[in-house]
mmCIF file of C-alpha atoms in Angstrom:
data_model
loop_
_atom_site.group_PDB
_atom_site.id
_atom_site.type_symbol
_atom_site.label_atom_id
_atom_site.label_comp_id
_atom_site.label_asym_id
_atom_site.label_seq_id
_atom_site.Cartn_x
_atom_site.Cartn_y
_atom_site.Cartn_z
ATOM 1 C CA MET A 154 62.576 33.785 18.304
ATOM 2 C CA LYS A 155 60.316 34.534 21.183
ATOM 3 C CA ASN A 156 60.995 31.758 23.643
ATOM 4 C CA THR A 157 59.434 31.193 27.018
ATOM 5 C CA LYS A 158 60.767 33.754 29.488
ATOM 6 C CA ARG A 159 63.228 32.105 31.792
ATOM 7 C CA ASN A 160 61.820 33.844 34.821
ATOM 8 C CA ASN A 161 58.453 32.191 34.352
ATOM 9 C CA LYS A 162 57.669 29.928 37.260
ATOM 10 C CA ILE A 163 56.797 26.575 35.747
ATOM 11 C CA PHE A 164 54.909 25.016 38.652
ATOM 12 C CA LEU A 165 56.280 21.558 38.024
ATOM 13 C CA GLY A 166 56.755 20.766 41.685
ATOM 14 C CA THR A 167 53.303 19.262 41.932
ATOM 15 C CA LEU A 168 53.743 17.224 38.751
ATOM 16 C CA ILE A 169 56.645 15.085 39.905
ATOM 17 C CA ALA A 170 54.461 12.167 40.946
ATOM 18 C CA LEU A 171 52.988 11.370 37.530
ATOM 19 C CA PRO A 172 50.918 9.377 36.669
ATOM 20 C CA ILE A 173 48.330 11.666 38.118
ATOM 21 C CA VAL A 174 44.752 11.259 39.116
ATOM 22 C CA SER A 175 44.460 14.533 40.935
ATOM 23 C CA ILE A 176 47.054 17.294 41.053
ATOM 24 C CA PRO A 177 46.724 19.849 43.850
ATOM 25 C CA PHE A 178 48.105 22.646 41.690
ATOM 26 C CA LEU A 179 45.501 21.924 39.071
ATOM 27 C CA THR A 180 42.629 22.255 41.504
ATOM 28 C CA PHE A 181 41.045 25.256 39.900
ATOM 29 C CA SER A 182 38.305 27.691 40.677
ATOM 30 C CA CYS A 183 37.503 29.869 37.723
ATOM 31 C CA GLY A 184 36.742 32.853 39.936
ATOM 32 C CA CYS A 185 34.301 33.943 37.275
ATOM 33 C CA ASN A 186 32.613 37.262 37.683
ATOM 34 C CA GLY A 187 29.006 37.870 36.783
ATOM 35 C CA GLY A 188 27.747 34.427 37.771
ATOM 36 C CA GLU A 189 24.115 35.272 37.125
ATOM 37 C CA LYS A 190 24.917 36.394 33.590
ATOM 38 C CA THR A 191 26.972 33.244 33.032
ATOM 39 C CA ASN A 192 24.132 31.056 34.274
ATOM 40 C CA ARG A 193 21.685 32.708 31.905
ATOM 41 C CA PHE A 194 24.116 32.142 29.047
ATOM 42 C CA CYS A 195 24.353 28.386 29.541
ATOM 43 C CA ILE A 196 20.592 28.015 30.059
ATOM 44 C CA ASN A 197 20.003 29.714 26.706
ATOM 45 C CA TYR A 198 21.840 26.938 24.880
ATOM 46 C CA LEU A 199 21.225 23.745 26.829
ATOM 47 C CA HIS A 200 18.069 23.081 24.816
ATOM 48 C CA ASN A 201 20.501 22.168 21.997
ATOM 49 C CA PHE A 202 21.535 19.051 23.924
ATOM 50 C CA ASP A 203 20.682 15.762 22.192
ATOM 51 C CA LYS A 204 20.314 13.020 24.791
ATOM 52 C CA THR A 205 20.587 10.241 22.182
ATOM 53 C CA THR A 206 24.017 11.283 20.903
ATOM 54 C CA ARG A 207 24.891 13.114 24.131
ATOM 55 C CA THR A 208 25.922 16.069 21.987
ATOM 56 C CA LEU A 209 25.677 19.785 22.685
ATOM 57 C CA ASP A 210 25.385 21.174 19.165
ATOM 58 C CA LEU A 211 26.125 24.895 19.001
ATOM 59 C CA SER A 212 26.886 24.883 15.279
ATOM 60 C CA LYS A 213 23.691 26.675 14.269
ATOM 61 C CA THR A 214 24.166 29.499 16.761
ATOM 62 C CA ASN A 215 25.997 32.782 16.242
ATOM 63 C CA ILE A 216 28.004 32.630 19.467
ATOM 64 C CA THR A 217 31.288 34.528 19.292
ATOM 65 C CA HIS A 218 32.311 34.407 22.970
ATOM 66 C CA ILE A 219 31.659 31.707 25.557
ATOM 67 C CA PRO A 220 31.980 33.325 29.016
ATOM 68 C CA ASP A 221 34.215 32.081 31.821
ATOM 69 C CA GLY A 222 32.850 28.999 33.545
ATOM 70 C CA SER A 223 29.595 29.062 31.620
ATOM 71 C CA PHE A 224 29.319 25.269 31.122
ATOM 72 C CA ALA A 225 31.599 24.138 33.954
ATOM 73 C CA LYS A 226 30.222 21.306 36.034
ATOM 74 C CA SER A 227 29.860 23.482 39.147
ATOM 75 C CA PHE A 228 27.764 26.023 37.236
ATOM 76 C CA LEU A 229 25.613 23.446 35.484
ATOM 77 C CA GLU A 230 24.791 21.684 38.730
ATOM 78 C CA THR A 231 23.250 24.850 40.157
ATOM 79 C CA SER A 232 21.992 26.562 37.003
ATOM 80 C CA VAL A 233 20.074 23.665 35.501
ATOM 81 C CA LYS A 234 18.396 22.804 38.786
ATOM 82 C CA GLU A 235 17.454 26.414 39.563
ATOM 83 C CA ALA A 236 16.098 26.945 36.055
ATOM 84 C CA LYS A 237 13.980 23.786 36.381
ATOM 85 C CA LEU A 238 14.830 22.750 32.840
ATOM 86 C CA ALA A 239 12.645 20.045 31.392
ATOM 87 C CA ASN A 240 15.700 18.103 30.225
ATOM 88 C CA TYR A 241 17.430 18.091 33.630
ATOM 89 C CA ASN A 242 17.332 14.290 33.838
ATOM 90 C CA ASP A 243 18.864 14.080 30.367
ATOM 91 C CA LEU A 244 21.712 16.422 31.259
ATOM 92 C CA PHE A 245 22.628 14.708 34.530
ATOM 93 C CA VAL A 246 23.048 10.951 34.906
ATOM 94 C CA ASN A 247 24.276 9.480 38.196
ATOM 95 C CA GLY A 248 25.473 12.882 39.293
ATOM 96 C CA GLU A 249 27.619 13.481 36.212
ATOM 97 C CA VAL A 250 26.992 15.835 33.311
ATOM 98 C CA ASN A 251 25.915 13.723 30.346
ATOM 99 C CA ILE A 252 27.507 15.863 27.602
ATOM 100 C CA ARG A 253 30.064 13.829 25.627
ATOM 101 C CA LYS A 254 30.511 15.900 22.471
ATOM 102 C CA ILE A 255 30.411 19.606 21.643
ATOM 103 C CA ILE A 256 30.103 21.043 18.141
ATOM 104 C CA PHE A 257 31.252 24.651 17.959
ATOM 105 C CA PRO A 258 29.910 27.251 15.499
ATOM 106 C CA GLU A 259 31.836 28.952 12.718
ATOM 107 C CA SER A 260 31.325 32.262 14.528
ATOM 108 C CA ILE A 261 33.227 31.294 17.699
ATOM 109 C CA GLU A 262 36.194 33.533 18.546
ATOM 110 C CA TYR A 263 36.804 33.020 22.262
ATOM 111 C CA ILE A 264 36.283 30.191 24.760
ATOM 112 C CA GLY A 265 36.520 31.485 28.325
ATOM 113 C CA ARG A 266 38.371 30.349 31.409
ATOM 114 C CA ALA A 267 37.101 27.050 32.784
ATOM 115 C CA ALA A 268 34.217 27.246 30.319
ATOM 116 C CA PHE A 269 33.863 23.446 30.117
ATOM 117 C CA GLU A 270 35.934 22.250 33.066
ATOM 118 C CA ALA A 271 35.413 18.976 34.929
ATOM 119 C CA LEU A 272 32.751 17.466 32.664
ATOM 120 C CA GLN A 273 32.892 14.103 30.869
ATOM 121 C CA ILE A 274 33.564 15.472 27.369
ATOM 122 C CA GLU A 275 35.158 12.991 24.980
ATOM 123 C CA GLU A 276 35.031 14.867 21.671
ATOM 124 C CA LEU A 277 35.286 18.461 20.448
ATOM 125 C CA ASP A 278 34.336 19.443 16.908
ATOM 126 C CA PHE A 279 36.157 22.594 15.765
ATOM 127 C CA THR A 280 35.743 21.788 12.062
ATOM 128 C CA ASN A 281 34.422 25.185 10.963
ATOM 129 C CA CYS A 282 36.053 27.389 13.607
ATOM 130 C CA LYS A 283 38.297 29.509 11.403
ATOM 131 C CA ASN A 284 37.708 32.620 13.530
ATOM 132 C CA LEU A 285 38.752 31.089 16.853
ATOM 133 C CA SER A 286 41.596 33.129 18.367
ATOM 134 C CA LEU A 287 41.786 32.189 22.064
ATOM 135 C CA ILE A 288 41.054 29.137 24.186
ATOM 136 C CA ASP A 289 41.545 30.496 27.679
ATOM 137 C CA SER A 290 42.969 28.963 30.861
ATOM 138 C CA ASN A 291 41.516 25.623 32.000
ATOM 139 C CA ALA A 292 38.803 25.820 29.342
ATOM 140 C CA PHE A 293 38.653 22.017 28.959
ATOM 141 C CA TRP A 294 40.505 20.994 32.120
ATOM 142 C CA LYS A 295 39.765 17.528 33.512
ATOM 143 C CA ASN A 296 37.586 15.995 30.831
ATOM 144 C CA LYS A 297 37.942 12.708 28.916
ATOM 145 C CA ILE A 298 39.025 13.972 25.508
ATOM 146 C CA LYS A 299 41.027 11.333 23.624
ATOM 147 C CA THR A 300 41.436 12.715 20.109
ATOM 148 C CA LEU A 301 41.835 16.456 19.630
ATOM 149 C CA VAL A 302 41.973 18.255 16.286
ATOM 150 C CA LEU A 303 42.557 21.978 16.631
ATOM 151 C CA PRO A 304 41.388 24.118 13.700
ATOM 152 C CA ASN A 305 43.364 25.868 10.995
ATOM 153 C CA THR A 306 42.404 29.439 11.803
ATOM 154 C CA THR A 307 42.690 32.666 9.819
ATOM 155 C CA LYS A 308 44.814 34.278 12.556
ATOM 156 C CA GLU A 309 46.946 33.009 15.408
ATOM 157 C CA LEU A 310 45.169 30.640 17.776
ATOM 158 C CA LYS A 311 46.376 31.159 21.346
ATOM 159 C CA LEU A 312 46.019 28.514 24.030
ATOM 160 C CA ASN A 313 46.289 29.672 27.637
ATOM 161 C CA ARG A 314 47.412 27.933 30.810
ATOM 162 C CA GLN A 315 46.324 24.280 31.148
ATOM 163 C CA ALA A 316 43.611 24.659 28.517
ATOM 164 C CA PHE A 317 43.556 20.885 27.882
ATOM 165 C CA ALA A 318 45.328 19.548 30.974
ATOM 166 C CA LEU A 319 44.161 16.357 32.693
ATOM 167 C CA ASN A 320 42.404 14.700 29.787
ATOM 168 C CA LEU A 321 43.075 11.390 28.015
ATOM 169 C CA ILE A 322 44.518 12.845 24.807
ATOM 170 C CA ASP A 323 46.623 10.342 22.880
ATOM 171 C CA ASN A 324 46.030 11.750 19.394
ATOM 172 C CA LEU A 325 46.618 15.470 18.813
ATOM 173 C CA THR A 326 46.545 17.527 15.622
ATOM 174 C CA LEU A 327 47.712 21.112 16.018
ATOM 175 C CA GLY A 328 46.292 23.861 13.808
ATOM 176 C CA THR A 329 48.634 25.605 11.377
ATOM 177 C CA ASN A 330 48.293 28.980 13.105
ATOM 178 C CA ILE A 331 49.433 27.962 16.577
ATOM 179 C CA ARG A 332 52.690 29.701 17.500
ATOM 180 C CA SER A 333 53.124 29.045 21.216
ATOM 181 C CA LEU A 334 52.638 26.085 23.571
ATOM 182 C CA GLU A 335 53.401 27.082 27.146
ATOM 183 C CA ASN A 336 52.129 26.890 30.722
ATOM 184 C CA GLY A 337 51.023 23.277 30.930
ATOM 185 C CA ILE A 338 48.575 23.339 28.028
ATOM 186 C CA PHE A 339 48.629 19.567 27.397
ATOM 187 C CA GLU A 340 50.121 18.285 30.655
ATOM 188 C CA ALA A 341 48.904 15.058 32.259
ATOM 189 C CA ASN A 342 47.483 13.472 29.115
ATOM 190 C CA LYS A 343 48.505 10.273 27.296
ATOM 191 C CA LEU A 344 50.515 11.590 24.348
ATOM 192 C CA THR A 345 53.498 9.463 23.334
ATOM 193 C CA ASN A 346 54.552 11.361 20.189
ATOM 194 C CA LEU A 347 53.980 14.953 19.130
ATOM 195 C CA GLU A 348 55.357 16.897 16.172
ATOM 196 C CA LEU A 349 55.871 20.634 16.628
ATOM 197 C CA SER A 350 55.907 22.351 13.250
ATOM 198 C CA GLU A 351 58.296 25.063 12.096
ATOM 199 C CA ASN A 352 55.558 27.600 12.862
ATOM 200 C CA ILE A 353 55.734 26.896 16.604
ATOM 201 C CA THR A 354 58.440 29.214 17.891
ATOM 202 C CA SER A 355 57.698 29.315 21.618
ATOM 203 C CA ALA A 356 57.102 26.419 23.982
ATOM 204 C CA SER A 357 57.939 25.100 27.432
ATOM 205 C CA LEU A 358 58.357 21.515 28.550
ATOM 206 C CA ASP A 359 55.682 21.787 31.221
ATOM 207 C CA SER A 360 53.099 21.624 28.433
ATOM 208 C CA PHE A 361 54.268 18.131 27.482
ATOM 209 C CA VAL A 362 54.795 16.280 30.780
ATOM 210 C CA GLN A 363 52.559 13.233 30.372
ATOM 211 C CA GLU A 364 51.526 10.233 32.433
ATOM 212 C CA GLY A 365 54.031 8.182 30.432
ATOM 213 C CA ASN A 366 56.985 8.897 28.161
ATOM 214 C CA ILE A 367 56.742 11.275 25.200
ATOM 215 C CA THR A 368 58.870 11.986 22.132
ATOM 216 C CA LEU A 369 58.774 15.536 20.778
ATOM 217 C CA ILE A 370 59.687 16.023 17.123
ATOM 218 C CA VAL A 371 60.645 19.701 16.953
ATOM 219 C CA LYS A 372 60.956 21.189 13.457
ATOM 220 C CA ASN A 373 62.027 24.700 14.485
ATOM 221 C CA ALA A 374 65.787 24.543 15.105
ATOM 222 C CA ASP A 375 65.892 27.427 17.586
ATOM 223 C CA LEU A 376 63.011 26.007 19.598
ATOM 224 C CA LYS A 377 64.592 22.546 19.572
ATOM 225 C CA SER A 378 67.809 23.978 20.989
ATOM 226 C CA TYR A 379 65.905 25.879 23.653
ATOM 227 C CA LEU A 380 63.908 22.836 24.766
ATOM 228 C CA GLN A 381 67.040 20.685 24.911
ATOM 229 C CA LYS A 382 68.689 23.240 27.193
ATOM 230 C CA GLN A 383 65.544 23.432 29.296
ATOM 231 C CA LEU A 384 65.489 19.648 29.690
ATOM 232 C CA ALA A 385 69.119 19.723 30.866
ATOM 233 C CA SER A 386 68.386 22.339 33.534
ATOM 234 C CA ASP A 387 68.092 21.480 37.216
ATOM 235 C CA GLU A 388 64.370 22.229 37.105
ATOM 236 C CA TYR A 389 63.654 19.619 34.433
ATOM 237 C CA LYS A 390 66.396 17.006 34.787
ATOM 238 C CA LYS A 391 63.988 14.743 36.672
ATOM 239 C CA PHE A 392 62.081 14.368 33.382
ATOM 240 C CA VAL A 393 65.062 13.372 31.212
ATOM 241 C CA SER A 394 63.878 9.757 31.157
ATOM 242 C CA LYS A 395 60.305 10.761 30.276
ATOM 243 C CA ILE A 396 60.840 13.344 27.499
ATOM 244 C CA THR A 397 62.824 12.757 24.303
ATOM 245 C CA ILE A 398 63.469 15.657 21.932
ATOM 246 C CA ASN A 399 64.223 14.860 18.273
#
């Protein structure tokens, strides 16, 4: 079993004071290269925004890769204004991005770092995304997602650091081809129960530290043993009352 390397630094020092509204460690700048190219990318697709349903529907596109930071709030604020889009007032309401739902296309394979960070997204539709292989770091950091259903993909779906951190997730369905959950992927949400299937062989507790208490139902015996030992370690003992492993 490929468990989390013990020499990984888990960065939990800034998470001690949960519940969290803002976590200094999570303050993130995507550091995206090629900003002009990224701006052009988002402008090409913002005409798909429906102001009535507040949905950005990409399902009829052939996008395979969404670049780093391409729809992040900081990029949209500058890109939309500079492009003088006709639907600017539809996209921004009271200073906030008005996108609440995103429908992804069947063709999508990669969602870049901070691609949709710090918006007001409540729903993601991955229904047809069988080719998705990587959701990169902070891709959906600090949104308002409540229910998340990750797709059953044809190959392993990897989730990088804090991909869904700082949302409102209280209902999570993991795809059948997810093998690893590490590096704070779901931290600072509202999960109270989560089942980790036999297929998940690598995980770290920092991915599951929530605003409240959480019970993890771990089906893989080796992973269960590893997480129990991790919880008993000096680094995690402060969370013994918040995390139950069954």
